[in-house]
Coordinates of C-alpha atoms in Angstrom, one line a residue:
M1 CA 23.0 4.2 -17.9
R2 CA 19.9 2.9 -18.6
I3 CA 16.2 2.9 -17.1
G4 CA 13.5 1.0 -17.8
F5 CA 10.0 1.1 -16.5
F6 CA 8.3 -2.2 -16.0
G7 CA 5.0 -0.7 -13.8
A8 CA 3.8 1.8 -12.5
A9 CA 3.6 4.2 -15.2
G10 CA 0.7 5.7 -15.9
E11 CA -0.4 3.7 -13.2
V12 CA -0.7 3.5 -9.6
T13 CA 0.5 0.1 -9.1
G14 CA 3.3 -2.7 -10.1
S15 CA 5.9 -0.7 -9.6
C16 CA 9.2 -2.1 -10.9
T17 CA 12.1 0.2 -12.4
L18 CA 15.6 -1.2 -14.1
V19 CA 18.5 0.1 -13.7
E20 CA 21.7 -1.0 -15.8
T21 CA 24.7 0.2 -15.7
G22 CA 28.1 -0.6 -17.5
E23 CA 29.1 -2.5 -14.0
C24 CA 25.7 -3.7 -12.9
R25 CA 22.1 -4.3 -13.6
F26 CA 19.4 -3.6 -10.5
L27 CA 15.7 -3.3 -10.0
V28 CA 14.1 -1.0 -7.5
D29 CA 10.9 -2.7 -6.4
C30 CA 8.9 -5.5 -8.2
G31 CA 5.4 -5.1 -7.4
M32 CA 2.1 -6.3 -8.0
F33 CA -0.3 -4.7 -10.0
Q34 CA -3.6 -4.6 -8.7
G35 CA -7.4 -4.0 -9.6
G36 CA -9.6 -5.6 -11.8
R37 CA -9.3 -8.5 -14.6
E38 CA -6.7 -6.9 -16.5
A39 CA -3.9 -6.9 -13.3
R40 CA -4.1 -10.7 -13.7
T41 CA -2.9 -10.4 -17.5
K42 CA -0.3 -7.7 -16.4
N43 CA 0.8 -9.9 -13.7
L44 CA 0.9 -13.2 -16.3
N45 CA 3.0 -11.1 -18.6
A46 CA 5.3 -10.0 -15.6
L47 CA 6.5 -13.7 -16.4
K48 CA 8.3 -12.3 -19.4
F49 CA 9.4 -9.4 -17.4
G50 CA 11.1 -7.6 -20.6
F51 CA 14.8 -8.5 -19.5
D52 CA 17.0 -11.4 -18.0
V53 CA 16.1 -11.8 -14.6
R54 CA 19.1 -14.1 -14.0
A55 CA 21.5 -11.1 -14.8
I56 CA 20.0 -8.8 -12.2
D57 CA 23.1 -8.2 -9.5
F58 CA 20.1 -6.9 -6.8
V59 CA 17.1 -5.3 -5.7
L60 CA 16.1 -2.5 -3.3
L61 CA 12.7 -2.5 -2.0
T62 CA 11.3 0.8 -0.7
H63 CA 8.5 -0.7 1.4
A64 CA 6.8 -4.0 1.9
H65 CA 3.3 -2.7 -0.1
I66 CA 2.4 -5.8 -3.0
D67 CA 2.4 -2.9 -5.3
H68 CA 6.0 -2.7 -4.5
S69 CA 6.9 -5.9 -3.3
G70 CA 4.1 -8.8 -4.8
L71 CA 6.2 -10.3 -7.8
L72 CA 9.6 -10.9 -5.4
P73 CA 8.4 -14.6 -5.8
L74 CA 7.9 -14.8 -9.2
L75 CA 11.2 -13.1 -10.0
S76 CA 12.9 -15.9 -7.3
V77 CA 10.9 -18.7 -9.5
L78 CA 12.5 -17.2 -12.7
G79 CA 15.7 -17.9 -11.3
Y80 CA 16.7 -14.9 -9.5
R81 CA 19.0 -15.8 -6.5
G82 CA 20.8 -12.6 -5.8
P83 CA 20.0 -10.5 -2.4
V84 CA 16.8 -8.0 -1.9
Y85 CA 18.0 -5.0 0.7
A86 CA 15.1 -3.6 2.5
T87 CA 14.1 -2.0 6.1
P88 CA 14.1 -4.4 9.3
A89 CA 10.6 -3.3 9.5
T90 CA 9.7 -3.9 5.9
I91 CA 11.5 -7.5 6.4
D92 CA 9.3 -8.1 9.2
L93 CA 5.8 -7.2 6.9
L94 CA 7.2 -9.2 4.2
Q95 CA 7.0 -11.8 6.3
V96 CA 3.1 -11.8 6.9
L97 CA 2.6 -10.1 3.4
L98 CA 4.0 -12.6 0.8
R99 CA 2.9 -15.4 2.5
D100 CA -0.2 -13.9 2.8
S101 CA -0.5 -12.9 -0.7
A102 CA 0.6 -16.6 -2.0
H103 CA -2.2 -18.1 0.2
I104 CA -4.8 -16.0 -1.3
Q105 CA -3.9 -17.0 -4.7
E106 CA -3.7 -20.4 -3.8
K107 CA -7.3 -20.0 -2.1
E108 CA -8.6 -18.2 -5.3
S109 CA -7.6 -20.4 -7.9
E110 CA -9.0 -23.3 -5.9
W111 CA -12.5 -21.4 -5.8
Q112 CA -12.4 -21.1 -8.9
L113 CA -12.0 -25.1 -9.6
R114 CA -15.1 -25.2 -7.4
H115 CA -16.8 -23.0 -9.1
R116 CA -16.4 -24.5 -12.5
R117 CA -17.3 -28.2 -11.6
R118 CA -20.6 -26.7 -9.5
R119 CA -21.6 -25.5 -13.1
G120 CA -20.5 -28.3 -14.5
Q121 CA -17.4 -27.1 -16.7
S122 CA -14.6 -28.6 -17.8
G123 CA -10.9 -27.3 -17.7
S124 CA -7.9 -27.2 -15.0
M125 CA -7.5 -25.1 -12.6
Q126 CA -6.1 -21.5 -13.4
P127 CA -2.9 -21.6 -11.1
P128 CA -1.7 -19.2 -9.0
L129 CA 1.3 -16.8 -9.9
Y130 CA 3.1 -18.6 -7.2
T131 CA 2.8 -20.8 -3.8
V132 CA 3.6 -20.2 -0.6
A133 CA 6.2 -22.5 -0.8
Q134 CA 7.5 -19.9 -3.4
A135 CA 7.0 -17.1 -1.2
E136 CA 9.0 -18.7 1.1
A137 CA 12.0 -19.3 -1.0
A138 CA 11.7 -15.6 -1.6
L139 CA 12.3 -14.4 2.0
K140 CA 15.1 -15.9 2.3
L141 CA 16.6 -13.5 -0.4
L142 CA 15.9 -10.4 2.0
R143 CA 18.7 -8.5 3.5
P144 CA 18.2 -5.8 6.2
A145 CA 19.5 -2.5 5.6
P146 CA 18.9 0.2 8.1
Y147 CA 18.1 3.7 7.8
R148 CA 21.1 6.1 7.2
E149 CA 23.8 3.3 7.1
P150 CA 24.8 3.0 3.6
V151 CA 24.9 -0.2 2.0
R152 CA 27.3 -1.3 -0.5
P153 CA 25.8 -4.2 -3.2
A154 CA 28.2 -3.9 -5.5
E155 CA 31.4 -2.6 -5.8
K156 CA 30.7 0.9 -7.1
I157 CA 27.4 1.5 -5.7
S158 CA 26.3 2.8 -2.0
V159 CA 22.4 3.4 -1.2
S160 CA 21.0 4.5 1.8
F161 CA 17.3 4.0 2.7
H162 CA 15.8 6.9 4.5
D163 CA 12.4 7.2 6.0
A164 CA 9.4 8.0 3.9
G165 CA 6.7 7.8 6.5
H166 CA 4.3 6.2 4.3
I167 CA 3.8 2.7 6.3
L168 CA 6.2 1.2 8.6
G169 CA 9.5 1.1 7.5
S170 CA 8.7 3.0 4.5
A171 CA 12.0 4.3 2.5
W172 CA 12.9 6.7 -0.2
L173 CA 16.5 5.9 -1.8
D174 CA 19.6 7.5 -2.2
V175 CA 21.8 5.9 -4.7
T176 CA 25.3 7.0 -5.9
L177 CA 26.7 5.1 -8.4
A178 CA 30.6 5.8 -9.2
D179 CA 30.0 4.4 -12.7
A180 CA 33.0 5.1 -15.2
G181 CA 34.9 7.0 -13.1
K182 CA 31.8 9.6 -12.5
P183 CA 29.9 9.8 -9.7
R184 CA 26.1 9.6 -10.5
R185 CA 23.1 10.4 -7.7
L186 CA 19.8 8.7 -8.3
V187 CA 16.6 9.4 -5.9
F188 CA 14.0 6.6 -5.7
S189 CA 11.0 8.2 -3.6
G190 CA 8.8 5.3 -3.5
D191 CA 6.1 5.8 -1.9
L192 CA 5.9 9.4 0.3
G193 CA 3.6 10.0 3.4
M194 CA 2.2 13.4 4.5
R195 CA 3.6 15.1 7.4
D196 CA 1.8 15.1 10.7
R197 CA 0.1 11.7 10.6
P198 CA -0.8 9.7 13.2
V199 CA 1.4 6.7 14.3
L200 CA 4.6 7.2 11.9
H201 CA 7.7 9.8 11.9
D202 CA 7.4 12.5 8.9
P203 CA 8.9 11.7 5.7
E204 CA 12.6 12.6 5.7
K205 CA 13.5 15.8 3.7
V206 CA 16.2 15.0 1.1
A207 CA 19.2 17.1 0.3
D208 CA 21.3 18.8 -2.2
G209 CA 21.0 17.7 -5.9
A210 CA 20.3 14.6 -8.2
D211 CA 21.1 13.2 -11.9
V212 CA 18.1 11.3 -11.8
L213 CA 14.9 11.5 -9.8
L214 CA 11.8 9.3 -9.7
I215 CA 9.1 10.9 -8.4
E216 CA 5.6 9.3 -7.1
S217 CA 2.3 11.1 -8.1
T218 CA -0.9 9.0 -6.7
Y219 CA -2.4 12.0 -5.6
G220 CA -0.5 14.8 -7.4
D221 CA -3.2 15.9 -9.0
R222 CA -5.5 16.6 -5.9
L223 CA -4.8 17.9 -1.9
H224 CA -6.1 16.1 0.9
R225 CA -8.6 17.6 3.0
P226 CA -7.7 19.7 6.5
F227 CA -7.2 16.6 9.2
S228 CA -9.7 18.3 11.5
E229 CA -12.3 18.3 8.4
T230 CA -11.9 14.3 8.1
E231 CA -12.4 13.7 11.9
D232 CA -15.8 15.8 11.9
E233 CA -16.2 13.1 8.6
L234 CA -15.6 10.4 10.5
V235 CA -17.7 11.2 13.8
A236 CA -20.7 12.2 11.4
A237 CA -20.5 8.6 10.1
F238 CA -20.0 6.9 13.3
E239 CA -23.2 8.7 14.7
R240 CA -25.3 8.2 11.6
T241 CA -25.1 4.4 11.9
R242 CA -25.5 4.5 15.4
H243 CA -28.4 6.4 14.7
T244 CA -29.7 3.7 12.6
R245 CA -28.4 0.8 14.4
G246 CA -26.5 -0.8 11.5
N247 CA -23.1 -1.8 11.2
L248 CA -20.0 0.0 10.1
I249 CA -17.9 -1.5 7.7
I250 CA -14.1 0.1 6.8
P251 CA -12.1 -1.9 4.1
A252 CA -8.5 -0.6 5.1
F253 CA -5.1 -2.0 4.2
A254 CA -3.6 -4.2 7.1
V255 CA -0.3 -2.4 7.0
G256 CA -0.5 0.7 8.1
R257 CA -3.8 2.1 7.3
T258 CA -5.5 -0.2 10.0
Q259 CA -3.2 1.1 12.6
E260 CA -3.5 4.4 11.8
I261 CA -7.5 4.0 12.1
I262 CA -7.2 2.5 15.3
Y263 CA -5.0 5.5 16.2
I264 CA -7.5 8.0 15.3
L265 CA -10.8 6.2 16.7
A266 CA -9.2 6.3 20.0
D267 CA -8.2 9.4 20.0
L268 CA -11.4 10.4 19.6
V269 CA -12.5 8.5 22.0
R270 CA -10.3 10.1 24.5
R271 CA -11.4 13.2 23.5
E272 CA -14.8 12.1 24.1
R273 CA -16.0 13.1 20.3
L274 CA -16.5 9.4 20.2
A275 CA -18.8 7.3 23.0
P276 CA -16.3 4.4 24.4
L277 CA -16.1 1.8 20.9
K278 CA -15.5 -2.1 21.0
I279 CA -14.2 -2.5 17.3
Y280 CA -13.5 -6.0 15.9
I281 CA -10.2 -6.2 13.5
D282 CA -11.1 -9.0 11.1
S283 CA -7.6 -9.8 9.2
P284 CA -5.0 -11.5 10.4
M285 CA -2.3 -9.7 8.3
A286 CA -3.6 -7.0 10.1
T287 CA -3.5 -8.5 13.8
A288 CA 0.2 -9.4 12.7
A289 CA 1.1 -6.0 11.4
T290 CA -0.2 -4.4 14.7
H291 CA 2.2 -6.5 16.5
I292 CA 5.2 -5.9 14.5
T293 CA 4.4 -2.1 14.3
L294 CA 4.7 -2.3 18.4
Q295 CA 7.9 -4.5 17.7
H296 CA 9.2 -1.2 16.3
P297 CA 8.9 1.5 19.1
A298 CA 11.6 3.9 17.6
L299 CA 9.6 4.2 13.8
V300 CA 6.3 5.5 16.0
D301 CA 6.1 9.1 16.9
S302 CA 5.5 10.3 20.6
H303 CA 1.9 10.7 20.4
T304 CA 1.1 7.4 19.4
H305 CA 3.3 6.4 22.3
E306 CA 1.1 8.7 24.6
L307 CA -1.9 7.1 23.4
I308 CA -1.4 4.1 24.0
D309 CA -0.2 4.5 27.7
W310 CA -3.6 6.0 27.6
M311 CA -5.3 3.3 26.3
Q312 CA -3.8 1.1 28.8
Q313 CA -4.8 3.3 31.8
H314 CA -8.5 2.7 30.5
P315 CA -9.2 -0.5 29.1
G316 CA -13.1 0.0 29.3
K317 CA -13.0 3.1 26.7
I318 CA -11.9 1.1 23.4
K319 CA -11.8 -2.3 23.3
L320 CA -10.0 -4.2 20.3
E321 CA -10.9 -7.4 19.7
F322 CA -8.6 -9.1 16.9
V323 CA -10.7 -11.9 15.1
A324 CA -8.4 -14.9 14.5
D325 CA -10.0 -17.9 12.8
V326 CA -12.5 -18.1 10.3
D327 CA -15.7 -19.3 12.6
Q328 CA -15.2 -16.0 14.4
S329 CA -15.0 -13.8 11.5
R330 CA -18.0 -15.9 10.1
A331 CA -20.2 -15.2 13.5
L332 CA -19.6 -11.2 12.6
N333 CA -21.7 -11.6 9.9
E334 CA -24.8 -12.7 12.5
V335 CA -24.4 -9.2 14.2
R336 CA -26.8 -7.1 13.2
S337 CA -26.2 -3.7 14.6
G338 CA -23.6 -2.0 16.2
A339 CA -20.8 -3.7 15.0
V340 CA -17.6 -1.5 14.2
I341 CA -15.5 -3.8 11.7
I342 CA -12.2 -3.2 10.0
S343 CA -11.0 -5.7 7.3
A344 CA -8.7 -6.2 4.4
S345 CA -8.3 -5.5 1.8
G346 CA -8.1 -1.8 1.8
M347 CA -9.7 -1.7 -1.9
C348 CA -12.5 -4.7 -1.3
D349 CA -11.2 -7.0 -4.0
A350 CA -9.9 -9.9 -1.7
G351 CA -9.9 -11.4 1.8
R352 CA -12.2 -11.3 4.6
I353 CA -14.2 -8.0 3.4
K354 CA -15.9 -9.0 0.8
Y355 CA -17.7 -11.5 3.2
H356 CA -18.8 -8.4 5.1
L357 CA -19.4 -6.3 2.4
R358 CA -21.7 -9.0 1.0
E359 CA -24.0 -8.9 4.3
N360 CA -23.9 -5.5 5.1
L361 CA -24.1 -3.4 1.4
P362 CA -27.8 -4.8 1.0
R363 CA -28.9 -3.1 3.9
S364 CA -29.3 0.7 4.0
E365 CA -29.0 0.8 7.9
C366 CA -25.3 0.4 7.5
S367 CA -22.4 2.1 6.9
I368 CA -19.2 1.4 4.3
L369 CA -16.3 4.1 5.1
I370 CA -13.8 3.9 2.6
T371 CA -10.6 5.5 3.7
G372 CA -8.0 5.0 1.2
F373 CA -7.5 5.2 -2.8
Q374 CA -8.7 2.8 -4.7
A375 CA -7.4 2.0 -7.9
A376 CA -9.3 1.7 -11.2
G377 CA -11.2 -1.5 -11.9
T378 CA -11.4 -2.8 -8.2
L379 CA -14.9 -3.2 -6.2
G380 CA -13.8 -0.4 -3.8
R381 CA -13.5 2.0 -6.7
R382 CA -17.0 0.9 -7.9
L383 CA -18.4 1.5 -4.7
V384 CA -16.6 4.9 -4.6
D385 CA -17.8 5.7 -8.4
G386 CA -21.7 5.0 -6.9
A387 CA -22.8 1.5 -8.5
R388 CA -26.2 0.7 -7.1
L389 CA -25.1 -3.1 -8.0
V390 CA -22.2 -5.0 -7.7
R391 CA -20.8 -8.5 -7.9
I392 CA -19.3 -10.7 -5.3
F393 CA -18.5 -14.5 -5.3
G394 CA -20.4 -14.4 -8.8
K395 CA -23.7 -12.9 -6.9
A396 CA -25.4 -9.4 -7.9
I397 CA -25.2 -7.4 -4.6
P398 CA -27.4 -4.5 -4.2
V399 CA -25.7 -1.1 -2.7
R400 CA -28.1 0.5 0.2
A401 CA -25.6 1.4 2.6
R402 CA -24.2 4.6 2.8
I403 CA -21.1 4.9 1.5
H404 CA -18.8 7.4 3.0
T405 CA -15.3 8.2 1.3
V406 CA -12.7 10.1 3.2
G407 CA -10.3 11.7 1.7
G408 CA -7.9 12.8 4.1
L409 CA -6.5 9.4 5.6
S410 CA -4.5 8.5 2.4
A411 CA -0.8 7.4 3.3
H412 CA 0.6 8.8 0.3
A413 CA 1.3 13.0 0.4
D414 CA -1.3 15.0 -1.5
R415 CA 0.7 17.4 -4.2
T416 CA 1.7 19.9 -1.5
G417 CA 3.8 17.2 0.6
L418 CA 4.7 16.1 -2.8
L419 CA 6.2 19.9 -4.3
D420 CA 7.3 20.1 -0.4
W421 CA 9.6 17.0 -0.3
L422 CA 11.1 18.0 -3.9
R423 CA 12.0 21.4 -2.3
G424 CA 14.6 19.5 -0.4
F425 CA 16.4 20.0 -3.8
R426 CA 18.7 22.4 -3.9
T427 CA 18.7 22.3 -7.5
P428 CA 16.7 20.4 -10.0
P429 CA 18.1 16.8 -10.8
K430 CA 19.1 16.7 -14.1
H431 CA 16.3 14.3 -15.1
A432 CA 13.2 14.0 -13.5
Y433 CA 10.7 11.4 -13.9
V434 CA 6.9 11.2 -12.6
V435 CA 5.9 7.1 -12.1
H436 CA 2.9 5.6 -9.5
G437 CA 0.0 7.7 -10.5
E438 CA -2.8 7.6 -12.9
A439 CA -2.0 9.5 -16.0
A440 CA -4.4 12.3 -15.5
A441 CA -2.8 12.9 -12.2
S442 CA 0.7 12.3 -12.9
A443 CA 0.6 14.9 -16.1
V444 CA -1.1 17.2 -14.0
F445 CA 1.7 16.6 -11.1
A446 CA 4.4 16.9 -13.5
Q447 CA 2.4 20.3 -14.6
A448 CA 2.9 21.3 -11.2
I449 CA 6.6 20.4 -10.8
Q450 CA 7.0 22.9 -13.7
D451 CA 4.9 25.7 -12.6
E452 CA 5.3 25.5 -9.2
L453 CA 9.2 24.7 -8.7
G454 CA 10.1 26.2 -12.0
W455 CA 11.7 23.2 -13.3
P456 CA 11.8 21.7 -16.1
R457 CA 9.1 19.4 -17.4
P458 CA 9.3 16.2 -15.9
H459 CA 8.9 13.0 -18.6
L460 CA 6.1 10.7 -17.9
P461 CA 7.2 7.1 -18.9
Q462 CA 5.2 4.5 -20.9
L463 CA 5.1 0.8 -19.3
G464 CA 8.1 -1.0 -20.8
E465 CA 10.0 2.7 -22.0
R466 CA 13.6 2.6 -21.4
I467 CA 15.7 5.7 -21.6
D468 CA 19.3 6.1 -22.7
L469 CA 21.1 8.6 -19.8

């Protein structure tokens, strides 16, 4: 057996792992690289992939986030025609996310062409990685794999999807290979969520041992703040912005983070820690993702069901306005005080959030609430790192608004959460690999696994590395 690491090795985005056996070849995830100018180059290089796309037998998808799913259309363009297995909720989300990813790429290519023409520059439009039509073709490859119901994508392979508690439909994978008569067990963590967090169930525990483990390490080098402190920080940010009579802008991932923020704010209003609120959800994708969440009630925890009932009984306490069209979104830029706007993208690099940042960053009375991981090279990362001047749509924008970074809302487990999940293994995996983390975070987490669990130190794979087992 051979494992190849074609993404999320020494960095957080671009998850893509190739497993080759004597019987078949399959991918676990096929994600897009995100963050800065280098990301596009990496995604273009993925056109080569380093393997024969047409020789892949099937794809297993851990969840719908674009850094795990976003290159599926490109895989299809290059000739892949096999099945892509994912949970039903992930499939529902991908109907929105992949179309949106393609639409954004098409629009950005058109914007670049117009920008060149305005400046009198020659040259053709930089093409998108894939079009909406190509995303539509990839969606036809999706096949449902409900939680805990084994699927057999090949004759000697069985796969079970288990709730990872990261976003709706997210899963860690338990793969059994009966290759050459010797069963092997491979476990892929995907992205794991934190225990005791709003909206979703806790991650399911892994059991027994494994021959091979790939474990994420996004926050493997740190601990999240206690949730009570996070609530205090949110309240302080809201109170500060109310006092200065500015707007509060919240960049948030459309899937998972937006729904969690809605829950937390509604719960703070219910407990009278915040005054009644009106919140604008300015993201068509977030609107769709919220509706999809409500269509999967079995995947939502009991506390969320109770809060939904309370909101229905007290419609004046918290009002949600889902902003549908572009004109409504633009109208929000005319609001100078009292607006609470949740908009995508979560790392501030695309979508409607860039317009709200352009209008509100220069205003000292406003606040920007950063609620999630910001990859290196992104606009969100520059704001977190204290930049006083940023570029948005080619223009220099001064940063005068207050930047609040709330670290306790991550959809990823922290070091303790990851180690607790790993303790489900009764014996250490024979081969363990730390992936999906910036190099420093992965190294710290690998050392923690050795020190706290007593396992042999896991390997830190490099991009493009292939390992024979």
